[in-house]
mmCIF file of C-alpha atoms in Angstrom:
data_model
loop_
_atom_site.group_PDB
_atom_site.id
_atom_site.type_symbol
_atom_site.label_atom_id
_atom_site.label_comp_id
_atom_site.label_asym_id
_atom_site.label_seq_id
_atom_site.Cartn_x
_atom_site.Cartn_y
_atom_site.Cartn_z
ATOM 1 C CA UNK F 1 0.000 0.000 0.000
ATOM 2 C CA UNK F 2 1.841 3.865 -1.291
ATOM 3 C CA UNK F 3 -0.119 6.871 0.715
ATOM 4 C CA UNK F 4 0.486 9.670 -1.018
ATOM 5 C CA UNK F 5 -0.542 12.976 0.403
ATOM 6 C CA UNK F 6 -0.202 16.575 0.123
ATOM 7 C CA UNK F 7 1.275 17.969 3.062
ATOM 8 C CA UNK F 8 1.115 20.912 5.397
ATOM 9 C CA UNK F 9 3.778 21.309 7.747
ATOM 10 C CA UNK F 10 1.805 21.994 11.430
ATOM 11 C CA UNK F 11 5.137 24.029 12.874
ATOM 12 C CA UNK F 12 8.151 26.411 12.078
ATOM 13 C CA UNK F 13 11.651 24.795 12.612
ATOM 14 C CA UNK F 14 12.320 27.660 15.453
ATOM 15 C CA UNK F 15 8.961 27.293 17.255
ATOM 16 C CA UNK F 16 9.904 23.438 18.016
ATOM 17 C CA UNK F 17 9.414 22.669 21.377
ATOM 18 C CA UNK F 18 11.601 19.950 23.756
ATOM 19 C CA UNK F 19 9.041 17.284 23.312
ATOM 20 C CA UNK F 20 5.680 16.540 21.029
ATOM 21 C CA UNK F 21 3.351 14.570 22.721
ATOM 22 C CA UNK F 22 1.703 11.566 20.512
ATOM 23 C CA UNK F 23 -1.828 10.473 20.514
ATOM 24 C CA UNK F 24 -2.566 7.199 19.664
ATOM 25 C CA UNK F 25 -6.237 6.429 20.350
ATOM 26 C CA UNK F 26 -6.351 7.582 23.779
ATOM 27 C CA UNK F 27 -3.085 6.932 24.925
ATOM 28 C CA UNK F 28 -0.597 10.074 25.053
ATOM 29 C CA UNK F 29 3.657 9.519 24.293
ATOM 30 C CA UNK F 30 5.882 12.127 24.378
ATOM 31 C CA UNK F 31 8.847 12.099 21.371
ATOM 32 C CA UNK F 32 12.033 14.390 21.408
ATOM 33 C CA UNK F 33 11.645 16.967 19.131
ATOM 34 C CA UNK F 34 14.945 16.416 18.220
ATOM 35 C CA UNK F 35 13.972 13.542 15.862
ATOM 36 C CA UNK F 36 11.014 14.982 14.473
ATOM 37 C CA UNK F 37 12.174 15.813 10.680
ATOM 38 C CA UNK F 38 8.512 16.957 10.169
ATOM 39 C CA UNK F 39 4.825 16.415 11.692
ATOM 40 C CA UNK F 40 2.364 16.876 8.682
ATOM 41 C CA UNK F 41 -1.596 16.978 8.502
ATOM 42 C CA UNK F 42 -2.813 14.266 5.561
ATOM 43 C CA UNK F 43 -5.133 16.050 2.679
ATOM 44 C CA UNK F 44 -6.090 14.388 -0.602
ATOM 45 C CA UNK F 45 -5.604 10.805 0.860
ATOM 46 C CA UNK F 46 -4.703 7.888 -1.782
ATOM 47 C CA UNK F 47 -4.170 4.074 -0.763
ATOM 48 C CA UNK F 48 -3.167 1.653 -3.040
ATOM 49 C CA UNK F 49 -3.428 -1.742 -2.094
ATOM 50 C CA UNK F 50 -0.047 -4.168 -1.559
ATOM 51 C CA UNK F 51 0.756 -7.552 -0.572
ATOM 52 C CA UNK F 52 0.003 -8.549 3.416
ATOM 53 C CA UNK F 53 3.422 -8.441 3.850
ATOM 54 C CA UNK F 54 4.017 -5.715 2.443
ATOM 55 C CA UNK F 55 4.618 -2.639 4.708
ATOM 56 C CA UNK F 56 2.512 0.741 3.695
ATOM 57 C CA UNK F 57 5.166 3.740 2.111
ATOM 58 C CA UNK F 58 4.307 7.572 2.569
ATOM 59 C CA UNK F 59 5.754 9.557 -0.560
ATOM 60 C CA UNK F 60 7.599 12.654 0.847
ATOM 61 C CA UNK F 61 10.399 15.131 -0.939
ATOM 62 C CA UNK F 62 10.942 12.691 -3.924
ATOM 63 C CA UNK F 63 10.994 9.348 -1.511
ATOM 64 C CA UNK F 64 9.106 6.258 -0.162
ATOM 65 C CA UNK F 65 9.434 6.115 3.755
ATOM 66 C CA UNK F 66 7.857 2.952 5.217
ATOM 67 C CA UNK F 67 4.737 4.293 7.009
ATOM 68 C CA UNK F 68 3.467 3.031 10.568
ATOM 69 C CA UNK F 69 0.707 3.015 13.071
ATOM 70 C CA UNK F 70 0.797 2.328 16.614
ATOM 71 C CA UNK F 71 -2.283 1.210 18.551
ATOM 72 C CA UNK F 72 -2.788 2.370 22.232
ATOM 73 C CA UNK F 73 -1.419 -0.859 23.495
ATOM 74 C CA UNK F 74 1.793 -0.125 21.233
ATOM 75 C CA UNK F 75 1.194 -3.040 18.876
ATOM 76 C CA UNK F 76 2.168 -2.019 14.936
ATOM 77 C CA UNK F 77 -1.019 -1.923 13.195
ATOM 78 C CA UNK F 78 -0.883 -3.519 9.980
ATOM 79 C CA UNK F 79 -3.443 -0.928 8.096
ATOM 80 C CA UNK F 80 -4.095 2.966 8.994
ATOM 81 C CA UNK F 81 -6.966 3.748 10.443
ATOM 82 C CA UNK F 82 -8.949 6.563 8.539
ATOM 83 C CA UNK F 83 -8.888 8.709 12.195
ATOM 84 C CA UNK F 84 -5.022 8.827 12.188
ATOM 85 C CA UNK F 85 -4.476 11.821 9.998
ATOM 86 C CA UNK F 86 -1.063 13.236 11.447
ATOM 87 C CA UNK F 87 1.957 11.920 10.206
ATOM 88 C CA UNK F 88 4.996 12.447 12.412
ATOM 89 C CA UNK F 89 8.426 12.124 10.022
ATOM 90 C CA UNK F 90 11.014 10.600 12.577
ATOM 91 C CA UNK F 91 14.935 9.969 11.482
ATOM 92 C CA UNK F 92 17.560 7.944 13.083
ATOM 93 C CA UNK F 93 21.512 7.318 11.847
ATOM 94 C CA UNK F 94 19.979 8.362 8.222
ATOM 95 C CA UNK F 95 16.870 6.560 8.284
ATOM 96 C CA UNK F 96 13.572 7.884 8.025
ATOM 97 C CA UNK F 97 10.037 6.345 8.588
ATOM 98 C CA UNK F 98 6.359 7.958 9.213
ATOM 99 C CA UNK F 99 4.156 7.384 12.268
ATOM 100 C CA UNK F 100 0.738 8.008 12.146
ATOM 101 C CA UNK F 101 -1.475 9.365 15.374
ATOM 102 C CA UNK F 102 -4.152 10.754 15.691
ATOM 103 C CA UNK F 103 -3.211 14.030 17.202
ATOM 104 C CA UNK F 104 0.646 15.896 18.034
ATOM 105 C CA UNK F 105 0.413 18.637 19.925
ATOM 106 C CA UNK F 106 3.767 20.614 21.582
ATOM 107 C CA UNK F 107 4.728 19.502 24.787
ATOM 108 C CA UNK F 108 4.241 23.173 27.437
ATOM 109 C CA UNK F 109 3.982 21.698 30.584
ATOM 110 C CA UNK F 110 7.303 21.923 33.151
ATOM 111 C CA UNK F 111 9.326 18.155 33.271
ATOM 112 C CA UNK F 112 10.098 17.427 36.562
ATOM 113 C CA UNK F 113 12.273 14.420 36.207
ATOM 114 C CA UNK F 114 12.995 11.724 33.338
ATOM 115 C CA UNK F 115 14.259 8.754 33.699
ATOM 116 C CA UNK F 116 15.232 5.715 31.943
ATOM 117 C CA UNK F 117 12.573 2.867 31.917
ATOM 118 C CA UNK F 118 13.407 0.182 34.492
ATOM 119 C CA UNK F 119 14.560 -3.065 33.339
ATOM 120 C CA UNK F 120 11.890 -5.202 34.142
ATOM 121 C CA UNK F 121 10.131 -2.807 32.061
ATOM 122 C CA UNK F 122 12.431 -3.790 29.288
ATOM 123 C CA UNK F 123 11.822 -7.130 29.392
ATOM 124 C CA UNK F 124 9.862 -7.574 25.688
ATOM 125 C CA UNK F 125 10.155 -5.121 22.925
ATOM 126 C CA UNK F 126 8.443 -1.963 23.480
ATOM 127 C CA UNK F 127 9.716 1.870 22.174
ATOM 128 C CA UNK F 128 9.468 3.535 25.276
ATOM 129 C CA UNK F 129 12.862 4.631 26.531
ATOM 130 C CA UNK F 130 12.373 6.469 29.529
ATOM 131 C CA UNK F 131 9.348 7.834 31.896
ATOM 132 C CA UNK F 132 8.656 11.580 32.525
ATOM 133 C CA UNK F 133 7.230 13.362 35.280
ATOM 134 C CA UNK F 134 6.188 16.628 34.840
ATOM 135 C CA UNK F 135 3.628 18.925 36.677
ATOM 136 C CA UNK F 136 0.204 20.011 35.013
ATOM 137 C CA UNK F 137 -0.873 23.305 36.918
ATOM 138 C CA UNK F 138 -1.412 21.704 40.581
ATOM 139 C CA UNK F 139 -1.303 18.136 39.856
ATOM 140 C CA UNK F 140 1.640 15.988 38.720
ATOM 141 C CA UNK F 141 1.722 13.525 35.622
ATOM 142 C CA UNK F 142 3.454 10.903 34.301
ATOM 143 C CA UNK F 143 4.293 10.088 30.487
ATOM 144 C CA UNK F 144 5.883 7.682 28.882
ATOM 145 C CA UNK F 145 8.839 9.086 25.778
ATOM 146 C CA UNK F 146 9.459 6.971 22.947
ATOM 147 C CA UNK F 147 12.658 7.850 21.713
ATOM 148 C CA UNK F 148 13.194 7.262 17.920
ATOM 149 C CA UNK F 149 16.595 5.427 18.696
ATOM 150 C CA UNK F 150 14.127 2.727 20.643
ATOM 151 C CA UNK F 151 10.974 3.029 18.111
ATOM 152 C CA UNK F 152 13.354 1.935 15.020
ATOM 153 C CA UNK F 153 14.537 -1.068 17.481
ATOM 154 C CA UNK F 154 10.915 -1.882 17.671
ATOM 155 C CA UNK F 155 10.089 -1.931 14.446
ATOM 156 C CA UNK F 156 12.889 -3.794 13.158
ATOM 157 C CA UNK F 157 12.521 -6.355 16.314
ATOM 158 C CA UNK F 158 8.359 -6.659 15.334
ATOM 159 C CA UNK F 159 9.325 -7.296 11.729
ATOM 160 C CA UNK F 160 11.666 -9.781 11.763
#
């Protein structure tokens, strides 16, 4: 399956904030901004259908990037779902791939404290690197940040 869309870039490269945080569903991830190469709102929509085993492809600048979905549990999803209309363009040692969400939004609220995800955390694939704690006006949250370095681990770990 190609999805081929025309884009519209959502943000300026010096209004980038630390983090974007990632809806999937109902389930909120924050990324770096650092390996955002672009988040992009979908218009004009084509799929074209390919083999089951064949990943979907998102033509952008003059090249095929294998495109992916995430459902809230974290599981790839296999086809993208017609509510996931933001496509986040993430890079990593020269290698580029889409993820589409449902909504990315910049990250404004004060971190408290991030650290790295505990091992027994670590104990089957999953993207998240590290947990986040960070205060919303009076109340304090936690998020989980998937770091492209451990979403392109993921991928190639779910594929294989």
């Amino acid at each position: 399956m190609t999805l081929t869309a025309n884009v519209n870039t959502q943000y300026r490269e010096g209004d980038q904030p630390q983090y974007i945080s990632l809806s999937f569903g109902k389930t909120n991830y924050l990324v770096p901004q650092s390996s955002i190469v672009a988040i992009e709102t979908l218009s004009d929509v084509n799929l074209e259908k390919a083999g089951d085993n064949v990943s979907p492809c998102l033509s952008y600048n003059n090249s095929k990037l294998p495109l992916y979905s995430l459902s809230e549990q974290l599981d790839i999803e296999r086809s993208i779902s017609s509510t996931k209309t933001i496509c986040i363009i993430l890079e990593y040692q020269g290698r580029r791939i889409a993820l589409m969400c449902t909504e990315a939004t910049p990250f404004k609220y004060d971190i408290t404290k991030i650290t790295p995800l505990p091992e027994c955390m670590r104990a089957l694939p999953n993207p998240i690197e590290s947990v986040c704690l960070c205060k919303i006006g009076d109340e304090s949250a936690v998020y989980f940040v998937i770091s492209a370095t451990a979403l392109f681990k993921y991928i190639d770990q779910c594929s294989t």
